[in-house]
PDB file of C-alpha atoms in Angstrom:
ATOM      1  CA  MET V   1     -30.923  50.042 -18.614  1.00 44.00           C
ATOM      2  CA  LYS V   2     -27.201  51.218 -17.439  1.00 42.00           C
ATOM      3  CA  ARG V   3     -28.051  49.559 -14.302  1.00 46.00           C
ATOM      4  CA  ILE V   4     -28.892  46.137 -16.920  1.00 41.00           C
ATOM      5  CA  VAL V   5     -24.783  46.518 -18.630  1.00 41.00           C
ATOM      6  CA  MET V   6     -23.445  47.351 -15.184  1.00 41.00           C
ATOM      7  CA  LEU V   7     -24.511  44.004 -13.519  1.00 41.00           C
ATOM      8  CA  ALA V   8     -23.468  42.457 -17.048  1.00 39.00           C
ATOM      9  CA  ALA V   9     -20.245  43.541 -16.711  1.00 40.00           C
ATOM     10  CA  ALA V  10     -19.516  42.196 -13.139  1.00 42.00           C
ATOM     11  CA  CYS V  11     -21.127  38.828 -14.063  1.00 42.00           C
ATOM     12  CA  ALA V  12     -18.432  38.603 -16.576  1.00 41.00           C
ATOM     13  CA  VAL V  13     -15.018  39.376 -14.216  1.00 42.00           C
ATOM     14  CA  ALA V  14     -17.706  37.513 -11.440  1.00 43.00           C
ATOM     15  CA  ILE V  15     -17.522  34.584 -13.899  1.00 42.00           C
ATOM     16  CA  PRO V  16     -13.500  33.729 -14.699  1.00 46.00           C
ATOM     17  CA  ALA V  17     -12.911  34.479 -11.062  1.00 44.00           C
ATOM     18  CA  PHE V  18     -15.301  31.112 -10.667  1.00 46.00           C
ATOM     19  CA  ALA V  19     -14.048  29.060 -12.735  1.00 53.00           C
ATOM     20  CA  GLN V  20     -10.605  29.858 -10.535  1.00 88.00           C
ATOM     21  CA  ASN V  21     -11.367  27.607  -8.775  1.00 93.00           C
ATOM     22  CA  VAL V  22     -11.912  23.630  -8.793  1.00 94.00           C
ATOM     23  CA  ALA V  23     -13.534  22.644  -5.407  1.00 95.00           C
ATOM     24  CA  THR V  24     -14.300  24.834  -2.623  1.00 95.00           C
ATOM     25  CA  VAL V  25     -14.512  22.510   1.080  1.00 96.00           C
ATOM     26  CA  ASN V  26     -16.351  24.249   3.868  1.00 96.00           C
ATOM     27  CA  GLY V  27     -15.685  27.391   2.332  1.00 94.00           C
ATOM     28  CA  LYS V  28     -11.969  27.414   1.702  1.00 94.00           C
ATOM     29  CA  ALA V  29     -10.968  26.890  -2.277  1.00 95.00           C
ATOM     30  CA  ILE V  30      -8.451  25.071  -4.315  1.00 95.00           C
ATOM     31  CA  SER V  31      -7.598  26.467  -6.602  1.00 95.00           C
ATOM     32  CA  GLN V  32      -6.768  26.067  -9.924  1.00 95.00           C
ATOM     33  CA  GLN V  33      -3.245  27.890 -10.171  1.00 95.00           C
ATOM     34  CA  SER V  34      -2.689  25.409  -7.347  1.00 95.00           C
ATOM     35  CA  LEU V  35      -3.869  21.844  -9.441  1.00 95.00           C
ATOM     36  CA  ASP V  36      -1.740  22.981 -11.475  1.00 96.00           C
ATOM     37  CA  GLN V  37       1.420  23.528  -9.768  1.00 94.00           C
ATOM     38  CA  PHE V  38       0.230  19.325  -8.456  1.00 95.00           C
ATOM     39  CA  VAL V  39       0.348  18.526 -11.209  1.00 96.00           C
ATOM     40  CA  LYS V  40       3.308  19.761 -12.684  1.00 94.00           C
ATOM     41  CA  LEU V  41       5.850  18.932 -10.041  1.00 92.00           C
ATOM     42  CA  LEU V  42       4.158  14.778 -10.211  1.00 95.00           C
ATOM     43  CA  VAL V  43       5.363  15.539 -14.707  1.00 94.00           C
ATOM     44  CA  SER V  44       8.311  16.392 -13.563  1.00 90.00           C
ATOM     45  CA  GLN V  45       8.562  13.015 -10.748  1.00 92.00           C
ATOM     46  CA  GLY V  46       8.036  11.463 -14.387  1.00 93.00           C
ATOM     47  CA  ALA V  47       4.050  11.634 -14.350  1.00 94.00           C
ATOM     48  CA  THR V  48       2.173  11.080 -17.149  1.00 95.00           C
ATOM     49  CA  ASP V  49      -0.189  14.847 -17.265  1.00 95.00           C
ATOM     50  CA  SER V  50      -3.556  13.270 -18.929  1.00 96.00           C
ATOM     51  CA  PRO V  51      -6.908  14.218 -17.190  1.00 95.00           C
ATOM     52  CA  GLN V  52      -7.785  10.701 -14.881  1.00 96.00           C
ATOM     53  CA  LEU V  53      -4.177  12.591 -13.071  1.00 95.00           C
ATOM     54  CA  ARG V  54      -6.226  15.581 -12.764  1.00 96.00           C
ATOM     55  CA  GLU V  55      -8.975  13.759 -11.078  1.00 96.00           C
ATOM     56  CA  GLN V  56      -7.275  12.222  -8.397  1.00 96.00           C
ATOM     57  CA  VAL V  57      -4.986  15.415  -7.803  1.00 95.00           C
ATOM     58  CA  LYS V  58      -8.054  17.229  -7.335  1.00 96.00           C
ATOM     59  CA  GLN V  59      -9.502  14.540  -5.239  1.00 97.00           C
ATOM     60  CA  GLU V  60      -6.401  14.448  -3.210  1.00 96.00           C
ATOM     61  CA  MET V  61      -6.194  17.987  -2.656  1.00 96.00           C
ATOM     62  CA  ILE V  62      -9.696  17.992  -1.808  1.00 97.00           C
ATOM     63  CA  ASN V  63      -8.359  15.061   0.982  1.00 97.00           C
ATOM     64  CA  ARG V  64      -5.678  16.523   1.905  1.00 96.00           C
ATOM     65  CA  GLN V  65      -8.214  20.579   2.593  1.00 96.00           C
ATOM     66  CA  ILE V  66     -10.549  17.627   4.908  1.00 97.00           C
ATOM     67  CA  PHE V  67      -7.718  16.375   7.113  1.00 97.00           C
ATOM     68  CA  VAL V  68      -6.050  20.101   7.269  1.00 95.00           C
ATOM     69  CA  GLN V  69      -9.758  21.815   8.577  1.00 96.00           C
ATOM     70  CA  ALA V  70     -10.179  18.685  10.649  1.00 97.00           C
ATOM     71  CA  ALA V  71      -6.852  18.777  12.241  1.00 96.00           C
ATOM     72  CA  GLU V  72      -7.006  23.074  12.214  1.00 94.00           C
ATOM     73  CA  LYS V  73     -10.280  22.760  14.544  1.00 95.00           C
ATOM     74  CA  ALA V  74      -8.282  20.152  16.418  1.00 96.00           C
ATOM     75  CA  GLY V  75      -6.217  22.258  17.209  1.00 96.00           C
ATOM     76  CA  ILE V  76      -3.020  19.633  16.055  1.00 95.00           C
ATOM     77  CA  ALA V  77      -1.881  23.040  14.644  1.00 92.00           C
ATOM     78  CA  LYS V  78      -1.169  25.425  17.678  1.00 94.00           C
ATOM     79  CA  GLN V  79       1.159  21.544  19.027  1.00 96.00           C
ATOM     80  CA  ALA V  80       4.362  21.875  19.409  1.00 96.00           C
ATOM     81  CA  ASP V  81       6.013  19.272  18.130  1.00 96.00           C
ATOM     82  CA  THR V  82       3.490  19.973  15.223  1.00 95.00           C
ATOM     83  CA  GLU V  83       5.255  22.889  14.934  1.00 96.00           C
ATOM     84  CA  THR V  84       8.798  21.895  14.616  1.00 97.00           C
ATOM     85  CA  GLU V  85       7.281  19.490  12.367  1.00 96.00           C
ATOM     86  CA  ILE V  86       5.860  21.898  10.196  1.00 95.00           C
ATOM     87  CA  ALA V  87       8.373  24.494  10.877  1.00 96.00           C
ATOM     88  CA  LEU V  88      11.360  21.936   9.328  1.00 97.00           C
ATOM     89  CA  ALA V  89       8.929  20.951   6.334  1.00 97.00           C
ATOM     90  CA  ARG V  90      10.096  24.205   5.693  1.00 97.00           C
ATOM     91  CA  GLU V  91      12.848  24.902   6.070  1.00 97.00           C
ATOM     92  CA  GLY V  92      13.681  22.248   3.860  1.00 97.00           C
ATOM     93  CA  ILE V  93      11.680  23.213   0.347  1.00 96.00           C
ATOM     94  CA  LEU V  94      13.548  26.294   0.778  1.00 97.00           C
ATOM     95  CA  VAL V  95      16.423  24.411   0.441  1.00 97.00           C
ATOM     96  CA  ARG V  96      15.989  22.027  -1.624  1.00 95.00           C
ATOM     97  CA  ALA V  97      14.754  24.882  -3.713  1.00 96.00           C
ATOM     98  CA  LEU V  98      17.314  27.421  -3.183  1.00 97.00           C
ATOM     99  CA  MET V  99      19.325  24.441  -3.861  1.00 97.00           C
ATOM    100  CA  ALA V 100      17.205  23.890  -7.592  1.00 96.00           C
ATOM    101  CA  ASP V 101      17.171  27.766  -8.080  1.00 97.00           C
ATOM    102  CA  TYR V 102      21.286  28.137  -7.715  1.00 98.00           C
ATOM    103  CA  LEU V 103      21.576  25.187 -10.242  1.00 97.00           C
ATOM    104  CA  GLN V 104      19.255  26.645 -12.755  1.00 96.00           C
ATOM    105  CA  LYS V 105      20.934  29.880 -12.981  1.00 97.00           C
ATOM    106  CA  HIS V 106      24.700  28.175 -12.695  1.00 97.00           C
ATOM    107  CA  PRO V 107      23.939  25.474 -14.792  1.00 96.00           C
ATOM    108  CA  VAL V 108      26.987  23.034 -15.978  1.00 96.00           C
ATOM    109  CA  THR V 109      28.024  23.545 -18.617  1.00 97.00           C
ATOM    110  CA  ASP V 110      29.306  20.976 -21.972  1.00 96.00           C
ATOM    111  CA  LYS V 111      32.608  22.519 -21.816  1.00 97.00           C
ATOM    112  CA  GLN V 112      32.871  21.023 -17.953  1.00 97.00           C
ATOM    113  CA  ILE V 113      31.788  17.789 -18.797  1.00 97.00           C
ATOM    114  CA  GLN V 114      34.389  17.067 -21.112  1.00 97.00           C
ATOM    115  CA  ALA V 115      36.861  18.558 -18.957  1.00 97.00           C
ATOM    116  CA  GLU V 116      36.520  15.958 -16.498  1.00 96.00           C
ATOM    117  CA  TYR V 117      36.164  13.223 -18.916  1.00 96.00           C
ATOM    118  CA  ASP V 118      39.435  14.308 -20.422  1.00 95.00           C
ATOM    119  CA  LYS V 119      40.915  13.876 -17.270  1.00 94.00           C
ATOM    120  CA  ALA V 120      39.056  10.806 -15.958  1.00 91.00           C
ATOM    121  CA  LYS V 121      40.198   9.430 -18.904  1.00 91.00           C
ATOM    122  CA  LYS V 122      43.291  10.194 -18.282  1.00 91.00           C
ATOM    123  CA  GLN V 123      44.073   8.976 -15.364  1.00 86.00           C
ATOM    124  CA  GLN V 124      42.252   6.106 -17.086  1.00 83.00           C
ATOM    125  CA  ALA V 125      45.203   5.803 -19.149  1.00 84.00           C
ATOM    126  CA  GLY V 126      47.479   2.652 -18.696  1.00 83.00           C
ATOM    127  CA  GLN V 127      45.456   1.184 -16.130  1.00 87.00           C
ATOM    128  CA  GLU V 128      44.374  -3.025 -16.482  1.00 91.00           C
ATOM    129  CA  GLU V 129      41.907  -4.314 -15.284  1.00 94.00           C
ATOM    130  CA  PHE V 130      42.314  -8.981 -14.822  1.00 96.00           C
ATOM    131  CA  LYS V 131      39.398 -11.352 -15.438  1.00 97.00           C
ATOM    132  CA  VAL V 132      39.950 -13.807 -12.913  1.00 98.00           C
ATOM    133  CA  ARG V 133      38.766 -16.532 -11.197  1.00 98.00           C
ATOM    134  CA  HIS V 134      39.200 -17.559  -7.501  1.00 98.00           C
ATOM    135  CA  ILE V 135      38.014 -21.081  -5.290  1.00 98.00           C
ATOM    136  CA  LEU V 136      37.119 -19.742  -1.579  1.00 98.00           C
ATOM    137  CA  VAL V 137      37.459 -21.804   1.084  1.00 97.00           C
ATOM    138  CA  GLU V 138      36.770 -21.823   5.375  1.00 96.00           C
ATOM    139  CA  ASP V 139      40.637 -22.369   6.566  1.00 96.00           C
ATOM    140  CA  GLU V 140      44.310 -22.699   5.193  1.00 97.00           C
ATOM    141  CA  LYS V 141      44.664 -26.352   5.213  1.00 97.00           C
ATOM    142  CA  THR V 142      42.244 -27.510   3.235  1.00 97.00           C
ATOM    143  CA  ALA V 143      43.227 -23.725   0.186  1.00 97.00           C
ATOM    144  CA  ASN V 144      46.656 -25.307   0.348  1.00 97.00           C
ATOM    145  CA  ASP V 145      45.035 -28.902  -0.377  1.00 97.00           C
ATOM    146  CA  LEU V 146      42.585 -27.976  -3.435  1.00 97.00           C
ATOM    147  CA  LEU V 147      46.233 -25.964  -4.531  1.00 97.00           C
ATOM    148  CA  ALA V 148      48.688 -28.140  -4.718  1.00 97.00           C
ATOM    149  CA  GLN V 149      46.265 -30.706  -6.800  1.00 97.00           C
ATOM    150  CA  ILE V 150      45.602 -27.969  -9.474  1.00 97.00           C
ATOM    151  CA  LYS V 151      49.311 -27.218  -9.002  1.00 96.00           C
ATOM    152  CA  ALA V 152      50.030 -30.748 -10.306  1.00 96.00           C
ATOM    153  CA  ASP V 153      47.005 -30.008 -13.032  1.00 96.00           C
ATOM    154  CA  LYS V 154      45.358 -26.812 -13.172  1.00 93.00           C
ATOM    155  CA  SER V 155      42.505 -28.542 -15.344  1.00 95.00           C
ATOM    156  CA  LYS V 156      40.572 -29.381 -12.499  1.00 96.00           C
ATOM    157  CA  PHE V 157      40.515 -26.170 -11.182  1.00 97.00           C
ATOM    158  CA  ALA V 158      36.622 -25.531 -12.333  1.00 97.00           C
ATOM    159  CA  ASP V 159      35.987 -28.487 -11.091  1.00 97.00           C
ATOM    160  CA  LEU V 160      37.520 -27.716  -7.503  1.00 97.00           C
ATOM    161  CA  ALA V 161      35.560 -24.526  -7.766  1.00 97.00           C
ATOM    162  CA  LYS V 162      32.413 -26.213  -8.261  1.00 97.00           C
ATOM    163  CA  LYS V 163      33.003 -28.428  -5.618  1.00 96.00           C
ATOM    164  CA  ASN V 164      34.764 -26.508  -2.844  1.00 97.00           C
ATOM    165  CA  SER V 165      34.138 -22.992  -2.848  1.00 97.00           C
ATOM    166  CA  LYS V 166      31.534 -20.704  -0.635  1.00 96.00           C
ATOM    167  CA  ASP V 167      31.360 -18.571  -3.851  1.00 96.00           C
ATOM    168  CA  PRO V 168      27.951 -18.935  -4.196  1.00 91.00           C
ATOM    169  CA  GLY V 169      28.155 -16.890  -7.663  1.00 93.00           C
ATOM    170  CA  SER V 170      32.062 -17.889  -8.854  1.00 96.00           C
ATOM    171  CA  GLY V 171      31.977 -21.616  -7.283  1.00 96.00           C
ATOM    172  CA  ALA V 172      29.562 -22.372  -9.808  1.00 95.00           C
ATOM    173  CA  LYS V 173      31.409 -20.898 -12.765  1.00 96.00           C
ATOM    174  CA  GLY V 174      34.018 -23.085 -12.027  1.00 97.00           C
ATOM    175  CA  GLY V 175      35.392 -19.682  -9.860  1.00 97.00           C
ATOM    176  CA  ASP V 176      34.858 -16.776 -12.746  1.00 97.00           C
ATOM    177  CA  LEU V 177      34.730 -14.091 -11.418  1.00 97.00           C
ATOM    178  CA  GLY V 178      35.163 -12.084 -15.010  1.00 95.00           C
ATOM    179  CA  TRP V 179      36.817  -8.967 -15.749  1.00 95.00           C
ATOM    180  CA  ALA V 180      37.292  -5.555 -12.924  1.00 94.00           C
ATOM    181  CA  ALA V 181      39.578  -3.555 -12.542  1.00 90.00           C
ATOM    182  CA  PRO V 182      41.209  -4.262  -8.763  1.00 92.00           C
ATOM    183  CA  THR V 183      40.105  -2.113  -6.788  1.00 89.00           C
ATOM    184  CA  ASN V 184      36.581  -4.437  -7.539  1.00 92.00           C
ATOM    185  CA  TYR V 185      38.797  -6.231  -4.573  1.00 96.00           C
ATOM    186  CA  VAL V 186      39.342  -6.021  -0.651  1.00 96.00           C
ATOM    187  CA  LYS V 187      42.439  -4.828  -1.050  1.00 94.00           C
ATOM    188  CA  PRO V 188      44.857  -9.002   0.191  1.00 95.00           C
ATOM    189  CA  PHE V 189      43.242  -9.765  -2.706  1.00 97.00           C
ATOM    190  CA  ALA V 190      43.492  -6.695  -4.706  1.00 97.00           C
ATOM    191  CA  ASP V 191      46.849  -6.584  -4.128  1.00 96.00           C
ATOM    192  CA  THR V 192      47.933 -10.460  -5.356  1.00 97.00           C
ATOM    193  CA  VAL V 193      45.922 -10.017  -8.527  1.00 97.00           C
ATOM    194  CA  SER V 194      47.675  -6.666  -9.724  1.00 95.00           C
ATOM    195  CA  SER V 195      51.219  -9.037  -8.697  1.00 95.00           C
ATOM    196  CA  LEU V 196      49.855 -11.601 -10.974  1.00 96.00           C
ATOM    197  CA  LYS V 197      50.440 -11.442 -14.901  1.00 95.00           C
ATOM    198  CA  LYS V 198      48.376 -13.975 -17.922  1.00 95.00           C
ATOM    199  CA  GLY V 199      48.230 -17.529 -16.624  1.00 95.00           C
ATOM    200  CA  GLN V 200      49.654 -17.190 -13.735  1.00 96.00           C
ATOM    201  CA  LEU V 201      48.666 -18.832  -9.912  1.00 97.00           C
ATOM    202  CA  ALA V 202      49.111 -17.014  -6.939  1.00 97.00           C
ATOM    203  CA  ASP V 203      51.750 -19.235  -5.100  1.00 96.00           C
ATOM    204  CA  LYS V 204      49.862 -19.744  -1.962  1.00 97.00           C
ATOM    205  CA  PRO V 205      46.032 -19.208  -0.492  1.00 97.00           C
ATOM    206  CA  VAL V 206      45.260 -15.372   0.080  1.00 97.00           C
ATOM    207  CA  GLN V 207      43.620 -14.223   2.536  1.00 97.00           C
ATOM    208  CA  THR V 208      40.569 -12.133   3.415  1.00 97.00           C
ATOM    209  CA  GLN V 209      37.836 -11.426   5.868  1.00 96.00           C
ATOM    210  CA  PHE V 210      36.388 -13.892   4.214  1.00 96.00           C
ATOM    211  CA  GLY V 211      38.111 -16.714   4.263  1.00 97.00           C
ATOM    212  CA  TRP V 212      41.025 -18.708   2.406  1.00 98.00           C
ATOM    213  CA  HIS V 213      41.553 -17.722  -1.385  1.00 98.00           C
ATOM    214  CA  ILE V 214      43.110 -19.328  -4.075  1.00 98.00           C
ATOM    215  CA  ILE V 215      43.216 -16.649  -6.806  1.00 98.00           C
ATOM    216  CA  GLU V 216      44.259 -17.283 -11.017  1.00 98.00           C
ATOM    217  CA  VAL V 217      44.794 -14.670 -13.525  1.00 97.00           C
ATOM    218  CA  GLU V 218      43.344 -15.261 -16.405  1.00 97.00           C
ATOM    219  CA  ASP V 219      44.326 -12.835 -18.263  1.00 97.00           C
ATOM    220  CA  THR V 220      44.721  -8.589 -18.732  1.00 95.00           C
ATOM    221  CA  ARG V 221      43.915  -6.309 -20.951  1.00 93.00           C
ATOM    222  CA  PRO V 222      43.374  -2.187 -20.811  1.00 90.00           C
ATOM    223  CA  VAL V 223      41.281  -0.524 -19.152  1.00 86.00           C
ATOM    224  CA  GLU V 224      38.670   0.398 -22.241  1.00 85.00           C
ATOM    225  CA  PHE V 225      37.533   3.475 -20.689  1.00 87.00           C
ATOM    226  CA  PRO V 226      33.749   4.434 -21.898  1.00 91.00           C
ATOM    227  CA  PRO V 227      32.672   7.218 -24.789  1.00 95.00           C
ATOM    228  CA  LEU V 228      31.493  10.315 -23.333  1.00 96.00           C
ATOM    229  CA  ASP V 229      27.786  10.229 -24.254  1.00 95.00           C
ATOM    230  CA  GLN V 230      27.352   7.048 -22.088  1.00 95.00           C
ATOM    231  CA  VAL V 231      29.269   8.386 -19.114  1.00 95.00           C
ATOM    232  CA  ARG V 232      27.287  12.052 -19.758  1.00 96.00           C
ATOM    233  CA  PRO V 233      24.684  12.070 -16.672  1.00 96.00           C
ATOM    234  CA  GLN V 234      26.561  10.636 -14.268  1.00 96.00           C
ATOM    235  CA  LEU V 235      29.539  13.197 -14.804  1.00 97.00           C
ATOM    236  CA  GLU V 236      27.679  15.953 -14.377  1.00 97.00           C
ATOM    237  CA  GLU V 237      24.940  14.882 -11.808  1.00 97.00           C
ATOM    238  CA  MET V 238      28.790  15.042 -10.203  1.00 97.00           C
ATOM    239  CA  LEU V 239      29.250  17.930 -11.583  1.00 97.00           C
ATOM    240  CA  ARG V 240      26.460  19.731  -9.963  1.00 97.00           C
ATOM    241  CA  GLN V 241      26.728  17.806  -6.552  1.00 97.00           C
ATOM    242  CA  GLN V 242      30.267  20.484  -7.285  1.00 97.00           C
ATOM    243  CA  THR V 243      28.541  23.404  -7.451  1.00 97.00           C
ATOM    244  CA  LEU V 244      26.223  22.798  -5.152  1.00 97.00           C
ATOM    245  CA  GLY V 245      28.639  22.205  -2.391  1.00 97.00           C
ATOM    246  CA  GLU V 246      31.371  25.183  -3.162  1.00 97.00           C
ATOM    247  CA  TYR V 247      27.818  26.900  -2.993  1.00 97.00           C
ATOM    248  CA  GLN V 248      27.448  25.725   0.037  1.00 97.00           C
ATOM    249  CA  LYS V 249      30.424  26.048   1.844  1.00 97.00           C
ATOM    250  CA  GLU V 250      30.459  29.613   0.355  1.00 97.00           C
ATOM    251  CA  LEU V 251      27.215  30.342   1.701  1.00 97.00           C
ATOM    252  CA  ARG V 252      28.930  28.367   5.052  1.00 96.00           C
ATOM    253  CA  GLU V 253      32.102  31.581   5.395  1.00 96.00           C
ATOM    254  CA  LYS V 254      29.944  34.234   4.927  1.00 96.00           C
ATOM    255  CA  ALA V 255      27.920  33.235   7.927  1.00 96.00           C
ATOM    256  CA  THR V 256      27.852  35.065  11.109  1.00 96.00           C
ATOM    257  CA  ILE V 257      28.010  31.956  14.084  1.00 94.00           C
ATOM    258  CA  LYS V 258      28.245  32.085  16.743  1.00 92.00           C
TER     259      LYS V 258
END
């Protein structure tokens, strides 16, 4: 009787242990924990946990185990190039995990985000953006000829842009480039835009690496800074990268390098 009880107890322990494996491949177990971790990784990357996903992961893990065993049997794991790749992959995983752990322990705070937002907003204060249109042509002579026509009659600008501009995007819209800060343009173009007032046409064509431009500033307005909620993700990511950069610098400064 005592032996039967002990056997039953042993079976009770063995069944849950067996249930922790989702499959075995040539005697090599694939654990439920490994599958759960694989699914967790996929979910963190945007997948949805479901029975279908878990079955796909299970089959993928079985295939991987089959291929790994075949590679080991063929001696692939002992090849110099393979050993180097494995070592590099391990290093990469450890570095990513280290950075993720550090960010988890040193999260970006709302206070930091607000301070960075206020700083950026202050830097933008007083800056303007411009509504610009232009005509882009190959040579200076063509640009001067078109500019002379526009100076005689500004209403011709749009039609001349549609007929002559090399810039297909703006040319089809009568030369319209929309609203932008001067910093969005290459330097010679940006300098000219910044020097013009609302409704003013540049006195002469401007040369850039793209060709010759006839430039007109149609309107100006103060730069409208976006609300915090709109730029929070970008600010948070920027601060996260700054945090990691400082941590990496700190580790390197502490290291003994010869």
